[in-house]
Coordinates of C-alpha atoms and ligand atoms in Angstrom, one line a residue:
Chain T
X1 CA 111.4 111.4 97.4
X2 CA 108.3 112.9 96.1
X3 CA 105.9 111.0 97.9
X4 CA 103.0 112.1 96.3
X5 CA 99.8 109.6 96.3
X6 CA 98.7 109.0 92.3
X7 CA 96.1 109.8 91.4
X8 CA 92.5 108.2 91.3
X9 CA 90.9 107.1 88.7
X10 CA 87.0 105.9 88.2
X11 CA 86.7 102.2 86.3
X12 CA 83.8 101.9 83.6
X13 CA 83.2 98.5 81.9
X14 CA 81.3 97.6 79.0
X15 CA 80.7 94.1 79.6
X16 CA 79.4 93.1 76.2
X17 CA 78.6 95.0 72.8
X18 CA 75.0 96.7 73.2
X19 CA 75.1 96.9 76.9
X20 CA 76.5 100.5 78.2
X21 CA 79.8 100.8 79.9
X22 CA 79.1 100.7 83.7
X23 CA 81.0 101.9 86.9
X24 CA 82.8 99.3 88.3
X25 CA 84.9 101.2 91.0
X26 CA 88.2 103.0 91.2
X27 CA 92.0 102.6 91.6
X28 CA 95.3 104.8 91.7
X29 CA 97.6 105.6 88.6
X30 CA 100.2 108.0 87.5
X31 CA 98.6 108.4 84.4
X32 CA 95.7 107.5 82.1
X33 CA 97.8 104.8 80.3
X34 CA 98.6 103.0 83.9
X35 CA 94.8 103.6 84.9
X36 CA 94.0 101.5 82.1
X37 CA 96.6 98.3 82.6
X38 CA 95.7 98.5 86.0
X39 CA 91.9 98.5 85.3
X40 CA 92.5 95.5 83.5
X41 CA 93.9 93.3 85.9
X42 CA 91.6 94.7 88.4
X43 CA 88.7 94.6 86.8
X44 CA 88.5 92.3 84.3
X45 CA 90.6 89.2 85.4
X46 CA 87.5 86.5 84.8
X47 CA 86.2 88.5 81.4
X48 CA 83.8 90.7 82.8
X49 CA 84.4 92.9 79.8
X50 CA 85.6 94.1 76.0
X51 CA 86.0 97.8 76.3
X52 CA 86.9 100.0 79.3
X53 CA 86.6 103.7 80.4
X54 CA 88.7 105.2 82.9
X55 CA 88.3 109.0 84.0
X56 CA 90.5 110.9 86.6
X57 CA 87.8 111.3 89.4
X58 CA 88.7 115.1 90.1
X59 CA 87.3 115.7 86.4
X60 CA 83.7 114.2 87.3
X61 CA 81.3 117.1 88.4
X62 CA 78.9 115.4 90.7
X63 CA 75.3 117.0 92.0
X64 CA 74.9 117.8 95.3
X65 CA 72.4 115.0 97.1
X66 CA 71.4 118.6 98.9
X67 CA 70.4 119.6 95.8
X68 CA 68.3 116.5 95.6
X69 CA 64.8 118.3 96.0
X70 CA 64.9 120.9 93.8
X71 CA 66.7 119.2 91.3
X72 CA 64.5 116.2 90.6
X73 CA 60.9 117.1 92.7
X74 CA 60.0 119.0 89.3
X75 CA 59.6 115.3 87.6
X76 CA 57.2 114.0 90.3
X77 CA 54.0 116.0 89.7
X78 CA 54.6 115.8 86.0
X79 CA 52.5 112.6 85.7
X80 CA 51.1 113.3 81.9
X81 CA 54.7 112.4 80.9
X82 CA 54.2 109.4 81.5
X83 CA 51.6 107.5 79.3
X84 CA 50.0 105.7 82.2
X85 CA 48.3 109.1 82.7
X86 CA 45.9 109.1 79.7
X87 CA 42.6 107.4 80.1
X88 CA 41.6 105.3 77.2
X89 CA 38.9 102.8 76.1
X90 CA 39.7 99.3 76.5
X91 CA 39.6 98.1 73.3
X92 CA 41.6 100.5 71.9
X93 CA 44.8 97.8 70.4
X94 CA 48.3 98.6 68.8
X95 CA 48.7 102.0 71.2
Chain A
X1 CA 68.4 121.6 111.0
X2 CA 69.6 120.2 114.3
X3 CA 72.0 117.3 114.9
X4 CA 69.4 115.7 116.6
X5 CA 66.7 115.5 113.8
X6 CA 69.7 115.0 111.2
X7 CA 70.4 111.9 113.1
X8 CA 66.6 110.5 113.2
X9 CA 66.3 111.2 109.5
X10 CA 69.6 109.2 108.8
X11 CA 68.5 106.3 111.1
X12 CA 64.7 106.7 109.3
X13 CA 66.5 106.0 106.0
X14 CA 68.6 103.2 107.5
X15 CA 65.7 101.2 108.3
X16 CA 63.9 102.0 105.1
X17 CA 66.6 99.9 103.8
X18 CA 68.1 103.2 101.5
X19 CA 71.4 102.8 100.8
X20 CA 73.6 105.2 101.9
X21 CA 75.7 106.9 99.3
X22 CA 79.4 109.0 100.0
X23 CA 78.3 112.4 99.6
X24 CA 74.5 111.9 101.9
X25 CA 75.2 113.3 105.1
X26 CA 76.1 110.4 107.8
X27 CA 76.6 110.9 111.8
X28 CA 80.4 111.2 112.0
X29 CA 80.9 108.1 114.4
X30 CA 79.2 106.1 111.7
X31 CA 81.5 107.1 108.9
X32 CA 84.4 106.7 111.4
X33 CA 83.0 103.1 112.2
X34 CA 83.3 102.4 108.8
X35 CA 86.9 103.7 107.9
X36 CA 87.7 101.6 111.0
X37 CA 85.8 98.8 109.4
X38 CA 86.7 99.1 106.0
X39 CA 90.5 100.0 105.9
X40 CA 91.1 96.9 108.6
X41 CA 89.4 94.6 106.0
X42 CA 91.3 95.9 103.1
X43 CA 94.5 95.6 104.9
X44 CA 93.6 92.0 106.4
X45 CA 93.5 91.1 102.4
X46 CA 97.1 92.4 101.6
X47 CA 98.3 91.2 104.8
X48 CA 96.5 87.9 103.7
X49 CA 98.7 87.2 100.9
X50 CA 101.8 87.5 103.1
X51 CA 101.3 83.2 104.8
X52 CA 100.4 82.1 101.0
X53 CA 102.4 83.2 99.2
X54 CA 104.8 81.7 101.0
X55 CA 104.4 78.3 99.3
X56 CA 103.8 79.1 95.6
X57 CA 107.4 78.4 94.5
X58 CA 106.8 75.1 96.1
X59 CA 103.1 74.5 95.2
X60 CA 103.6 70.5 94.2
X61 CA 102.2 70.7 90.3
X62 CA 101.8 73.3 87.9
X63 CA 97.9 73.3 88.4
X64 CA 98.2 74.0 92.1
X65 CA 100.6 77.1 91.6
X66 CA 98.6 78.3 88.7
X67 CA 95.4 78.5 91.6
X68 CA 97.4 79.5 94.4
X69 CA 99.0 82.4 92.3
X70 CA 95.3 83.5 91.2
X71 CA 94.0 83.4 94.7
X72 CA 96.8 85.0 95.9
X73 CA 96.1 87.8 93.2
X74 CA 92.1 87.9 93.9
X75 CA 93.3 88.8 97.4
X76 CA 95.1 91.9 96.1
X77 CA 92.2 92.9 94.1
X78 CA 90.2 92.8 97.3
X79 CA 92.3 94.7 99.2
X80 CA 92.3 97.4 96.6
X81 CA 88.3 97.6 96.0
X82 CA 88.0 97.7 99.8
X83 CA 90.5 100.6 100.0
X84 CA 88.8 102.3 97.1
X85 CA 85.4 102.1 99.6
X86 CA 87.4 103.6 102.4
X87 CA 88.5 106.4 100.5
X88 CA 85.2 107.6 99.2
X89 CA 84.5 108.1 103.3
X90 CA 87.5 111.3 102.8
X91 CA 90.2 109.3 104.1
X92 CA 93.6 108.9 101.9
X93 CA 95.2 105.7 100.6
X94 CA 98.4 106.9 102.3
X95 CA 96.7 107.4 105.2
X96 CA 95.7 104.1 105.9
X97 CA 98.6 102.7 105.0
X98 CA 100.7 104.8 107.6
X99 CA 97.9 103.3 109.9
X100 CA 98.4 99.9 109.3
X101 CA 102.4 100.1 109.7
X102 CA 102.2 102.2 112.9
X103 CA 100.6 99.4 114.5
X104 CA 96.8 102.2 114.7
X105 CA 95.2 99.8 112.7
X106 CA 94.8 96.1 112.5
X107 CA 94.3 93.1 110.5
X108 CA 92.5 89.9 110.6
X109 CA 94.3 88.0 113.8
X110 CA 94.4 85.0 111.5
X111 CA 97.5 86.2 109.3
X112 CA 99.7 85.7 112.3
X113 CA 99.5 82.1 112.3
X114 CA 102.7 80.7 110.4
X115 CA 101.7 78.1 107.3
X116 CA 104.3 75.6 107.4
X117 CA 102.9 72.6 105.7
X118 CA 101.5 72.0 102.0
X119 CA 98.2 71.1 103.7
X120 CA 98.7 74.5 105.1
X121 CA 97.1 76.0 101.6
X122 CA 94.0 73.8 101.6
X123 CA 92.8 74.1 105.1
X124 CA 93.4 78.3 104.8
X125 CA 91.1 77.9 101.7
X126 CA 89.0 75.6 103.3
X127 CA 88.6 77.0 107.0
X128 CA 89.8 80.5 106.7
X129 CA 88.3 81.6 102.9
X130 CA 85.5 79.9 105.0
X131 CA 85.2 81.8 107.5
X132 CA 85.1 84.8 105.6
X133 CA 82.7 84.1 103.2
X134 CA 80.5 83.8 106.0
X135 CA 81.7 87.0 107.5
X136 CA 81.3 89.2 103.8
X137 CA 78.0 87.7 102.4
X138 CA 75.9 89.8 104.5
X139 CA 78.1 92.6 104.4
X140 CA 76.7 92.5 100.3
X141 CA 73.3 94.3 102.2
X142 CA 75.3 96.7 104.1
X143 CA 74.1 100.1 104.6
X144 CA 77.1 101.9 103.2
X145 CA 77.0 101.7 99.2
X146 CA 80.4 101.3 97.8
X147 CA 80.7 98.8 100.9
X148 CA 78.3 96.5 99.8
X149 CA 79.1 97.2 95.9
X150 CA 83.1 95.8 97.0
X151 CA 81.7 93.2 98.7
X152 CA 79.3 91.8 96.1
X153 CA 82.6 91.8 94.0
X154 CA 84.6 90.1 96.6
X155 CA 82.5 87.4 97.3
X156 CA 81.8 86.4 93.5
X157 CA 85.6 85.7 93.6
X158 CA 85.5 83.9 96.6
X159 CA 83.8 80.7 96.2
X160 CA 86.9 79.4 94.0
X161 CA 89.2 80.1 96.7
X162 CA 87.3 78.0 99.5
X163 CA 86.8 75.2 96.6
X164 CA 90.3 75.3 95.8
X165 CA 91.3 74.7 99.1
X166 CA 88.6 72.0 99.9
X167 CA 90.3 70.4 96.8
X168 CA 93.8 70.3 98.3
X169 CA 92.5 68.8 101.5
X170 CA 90.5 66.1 99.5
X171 CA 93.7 65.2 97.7
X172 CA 95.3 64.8 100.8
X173 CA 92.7 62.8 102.5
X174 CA 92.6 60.2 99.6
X175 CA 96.4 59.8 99.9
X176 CA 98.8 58.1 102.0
X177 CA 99.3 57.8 105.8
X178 CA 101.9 60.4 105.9
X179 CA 99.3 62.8 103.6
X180 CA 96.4 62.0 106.0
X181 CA 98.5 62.7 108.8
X182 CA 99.8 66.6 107.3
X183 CA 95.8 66.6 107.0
X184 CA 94.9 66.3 110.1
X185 CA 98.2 68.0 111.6
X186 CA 97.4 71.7 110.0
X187 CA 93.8 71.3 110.7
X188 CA 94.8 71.2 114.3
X189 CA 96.5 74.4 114.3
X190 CA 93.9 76.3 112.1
X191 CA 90.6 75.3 113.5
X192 CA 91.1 77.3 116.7
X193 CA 92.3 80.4 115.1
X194 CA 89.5 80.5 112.6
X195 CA 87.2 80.4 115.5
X196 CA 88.1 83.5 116.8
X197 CA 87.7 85.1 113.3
X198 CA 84.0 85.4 114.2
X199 CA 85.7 87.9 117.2
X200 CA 85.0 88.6 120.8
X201 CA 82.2 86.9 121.9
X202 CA 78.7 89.0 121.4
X203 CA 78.4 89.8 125.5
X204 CA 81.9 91.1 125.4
X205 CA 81.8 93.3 121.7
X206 CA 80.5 96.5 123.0
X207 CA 80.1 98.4 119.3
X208 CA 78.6 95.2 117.7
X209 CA 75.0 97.0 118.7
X210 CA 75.3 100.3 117.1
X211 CA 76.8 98.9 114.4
X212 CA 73.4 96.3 113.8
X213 CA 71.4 98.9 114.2
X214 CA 73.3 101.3 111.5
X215 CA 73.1 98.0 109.3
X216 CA 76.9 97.7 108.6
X217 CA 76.3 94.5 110.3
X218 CA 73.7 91.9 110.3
X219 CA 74.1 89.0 112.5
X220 CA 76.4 88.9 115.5
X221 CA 79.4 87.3 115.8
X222 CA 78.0 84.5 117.8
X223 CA 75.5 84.2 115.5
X224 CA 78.3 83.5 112.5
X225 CA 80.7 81.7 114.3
X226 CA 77.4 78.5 115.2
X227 CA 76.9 79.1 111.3
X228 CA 80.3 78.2 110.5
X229 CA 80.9 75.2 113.0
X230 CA 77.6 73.8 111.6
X231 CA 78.8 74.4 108.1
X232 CA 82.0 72.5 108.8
X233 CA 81.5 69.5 110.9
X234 CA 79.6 68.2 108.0
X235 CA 82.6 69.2 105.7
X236 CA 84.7 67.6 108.0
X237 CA 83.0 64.0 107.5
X238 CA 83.8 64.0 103.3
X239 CA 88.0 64.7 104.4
X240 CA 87.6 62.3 106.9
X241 CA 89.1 64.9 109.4
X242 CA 88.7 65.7 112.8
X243 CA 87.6 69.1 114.5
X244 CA 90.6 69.4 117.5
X245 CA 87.2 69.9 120.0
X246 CA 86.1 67.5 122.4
X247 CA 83.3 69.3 123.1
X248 CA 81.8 69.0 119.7
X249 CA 78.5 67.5 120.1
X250 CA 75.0 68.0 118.6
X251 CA 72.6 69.4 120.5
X252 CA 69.2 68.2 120.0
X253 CA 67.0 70.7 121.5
X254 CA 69.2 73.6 119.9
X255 CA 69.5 72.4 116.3
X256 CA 72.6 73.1 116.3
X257 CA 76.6 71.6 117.1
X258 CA 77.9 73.0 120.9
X259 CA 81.3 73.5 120.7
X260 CA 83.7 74.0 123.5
X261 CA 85.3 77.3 124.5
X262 CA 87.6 79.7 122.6
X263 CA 91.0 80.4 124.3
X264 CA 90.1 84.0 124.7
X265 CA 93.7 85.1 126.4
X266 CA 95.4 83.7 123.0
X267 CA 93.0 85.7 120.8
X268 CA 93.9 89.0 123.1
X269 CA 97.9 88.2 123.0
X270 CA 97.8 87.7 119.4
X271 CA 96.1 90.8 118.3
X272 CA 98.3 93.0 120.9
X273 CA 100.6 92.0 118.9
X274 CA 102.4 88.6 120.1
X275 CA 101.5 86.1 117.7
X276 CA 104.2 84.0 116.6
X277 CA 104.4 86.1 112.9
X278 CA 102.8 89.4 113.8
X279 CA 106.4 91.2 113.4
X280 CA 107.1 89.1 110.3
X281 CA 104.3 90.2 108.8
X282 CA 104.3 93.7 109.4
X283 CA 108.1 94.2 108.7
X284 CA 107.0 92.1 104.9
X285 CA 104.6 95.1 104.5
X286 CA 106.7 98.2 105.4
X287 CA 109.6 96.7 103.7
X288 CA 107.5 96.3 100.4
X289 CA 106.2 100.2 100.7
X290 CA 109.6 101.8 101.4
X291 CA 111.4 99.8 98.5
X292 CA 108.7 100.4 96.1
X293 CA 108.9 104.2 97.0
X294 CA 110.9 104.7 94.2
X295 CA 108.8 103.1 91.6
X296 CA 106.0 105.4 92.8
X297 CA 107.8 108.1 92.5
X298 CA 109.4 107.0 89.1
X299 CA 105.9 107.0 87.3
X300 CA 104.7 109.9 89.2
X301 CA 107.8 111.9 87.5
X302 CA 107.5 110.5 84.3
X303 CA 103.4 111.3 84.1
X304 CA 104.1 114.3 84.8
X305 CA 107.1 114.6 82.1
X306 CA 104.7 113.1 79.6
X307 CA 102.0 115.5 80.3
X308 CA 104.4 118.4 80.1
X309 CA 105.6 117.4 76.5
X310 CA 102.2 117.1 75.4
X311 CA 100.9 120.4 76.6
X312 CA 104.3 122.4 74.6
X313 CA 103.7 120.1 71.2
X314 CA 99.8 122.1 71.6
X315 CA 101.3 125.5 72.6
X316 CA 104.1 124.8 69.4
X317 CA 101.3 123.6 66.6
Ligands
FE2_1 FE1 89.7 88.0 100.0
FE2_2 FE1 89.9 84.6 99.7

């Protein structure tokens, strides 16, 4: 006996053309092509979708919530990205 | 940074209503209160599908098989999101399973109640899918992410399950004497047990407060279980049914139905493991794992074969 767990596999769903796939969760395969019958009757038994993803979790490279700070702080003080932060006459139209 | 203030920043996000997320740090009795949590909850919905499917070769119409056989499915499903939660906590899929099949971890008491009539399928859907329901909604605002994400997932599919049932019962309560009669019968068995689903009462379930104020839970068993008799003595009335409680009585001044009292020493017998199908059950489940060993092991091998070929075709082209 082997006894080796499969391995795990992340679920993403597109649920209708012009939306973006989404995560939906994960389950256990040998291999890609199980991951994907699986994902099917897992996932989409009441047609929650027409197109589905599946990635072997160890291949995801994740960021650290440590990292949180000095990964996304930059953004906050950065307010003239945004185009709330320009002061113009009210009745300027069409902008 | 100190355990301490780790702690208070954890609990300050808790009440902020932040979600917490697999990799954020988390107080180590709270992530263990969750694999507790969790991996019983995943294995109460494999365990589940042990008492029904017990009757879908002998569901009376091809309509009532085709449901029971979908519910019976959902139920798998739910397992399996609820383990995939559990294992983003760092425990394994094997580990748990070894857990539940050592006797470490338990299900839901319910599942070691046998189901030995038709009307058996209804009043689980009804009373038991019931019961549930009311346990999992709030569990959709847990603190723990992937919890709540299964959950929200879980109790989309569950509705049909409860209606399914209701439907059986209704059947059986517009029928003949002998139908009204396998009504009331299983009714009689399952009311009690799906009391105690609620668990221990609130004075005597010592974690219940830690785990309100880490948010996993929301209301108190006590506080479910008055939901659920409220819920169903209404229910009752449209299957013409009686609730096996003589104390059932509206109470004015409360606003709500007083019931009578939960046979506590059954409830304790049952999950120490002498219920009248607790070594059924858990023989159905070891048996299934060690004779399916080799089907595991089959794909593993052949993965791996496949994977193999295609990595010499590359080296040969
Ligand atoms: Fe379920
Ligand atoms: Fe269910």
């Amino acid at each position: 006996m082997i006894n080796q767990e499969w391995p795990l596999w992340e679920i993403f769903i597109r649920s209708r053309n012009g939306l973006s796939h989404k995560h939906v969760g994960s389950l256990h395969a040998a291999d890609a092509e199980m991951a994907m019958s699986n994902a099917r009757d897992v996932y989409t038994r009441r047609s929650e979708g027409i197109s589905i993803w599946v990635v072997e979790s160890s291949k995801i490279v994740a960021s650290n919530p440590e990292d949180q700070g000095p990964l996304f702080e930059p953004a906050a003080n950065k307010v003239y990205r945004h185009p709330t932060f320009y002061d113009l006459p009210d009745g300027l139209e069409h902008m | 940074m100190k355990t301490e203030s780790l702690e208070q920043r954890f609990q300050d996000r808790i009440d902020r209503e932040e979600r917490i997320e697999p990799k954020d740090w988390m107080p180590e009795k709270y992530r263990k209160t969750l694999i507790r949590q969790i991996s019983q909850h995943a294995h109460s919905e494999i365990v589940g599908m042990l008492p029904e499917g017990n009757w879908i070769t002998r569901a009376p119409s091809l309509r009532r098989k085709a449901a029971l056989l979908a519910k019976v499915q959902d139920e798998a499903g739910h397992g399996l999101y609820l383990y995939a939660a559990a294992e983003t906590l760092g425990i394994s899929r094997d580990e748990m399973i070894e857990q539940l099949h050592d006797g470490t971890a338990k299900y839901s008491n319910i599942f070691n109640y046998p189901t030995l009539t038709w009307a058996d399928m209804g009043t689980i859907g009804w009373l038991v899918d019931g019961a549930a329901i009311m346990n999992q909604v709030p569990l959709c605002r847990c603190s723990y992410g992937p919890y709540a994400r299964a959950m929200v997932r879980v109790c989309k599919e569950e509705s049909f399950h409860q209606r399914q049932g209701f439907e059986i019962l209704l059947t059986l309560s517009r029928g003949n004497r002998e139908q009204r009669e396998m009504l009331q019968e299983s009714v009689n068995r399952w009311w009690w047990p799906s009391m105690m689903m609620f668990g221990p009462n609130d004075a005597d379930s010592p974690h219940s407060q830690q785990s309100m104020a880490w948010k996993i839970k929301r209301f108190s068993n006590d506080e479910l279980r008055q939901k659920f008799v409220d819920v169903c003595v209404e229910q009752a009335k449209i299957l013409n049914v009686t609730i096996p409680d003589r104390d059932l009585k509206w109470n004015e001044e409360r606003g709500h139905y007083d019931f009578g009292k939960i046979d506590w020493d059954e409830f304790w017998r049952v999950v120490k493991g002498d219920g009248p199908c607790n070594r059924q059950r858990l023989k159905a489940r070891i048996d299934a794992h060690e004779n399916g060993a080799w089907v595991r092991d089959a794909a593993m091998a052949f993965a791996k074969k496949q994977s193999e070929r295609k990595q010499a075709q590359k080296i040969a082209s």
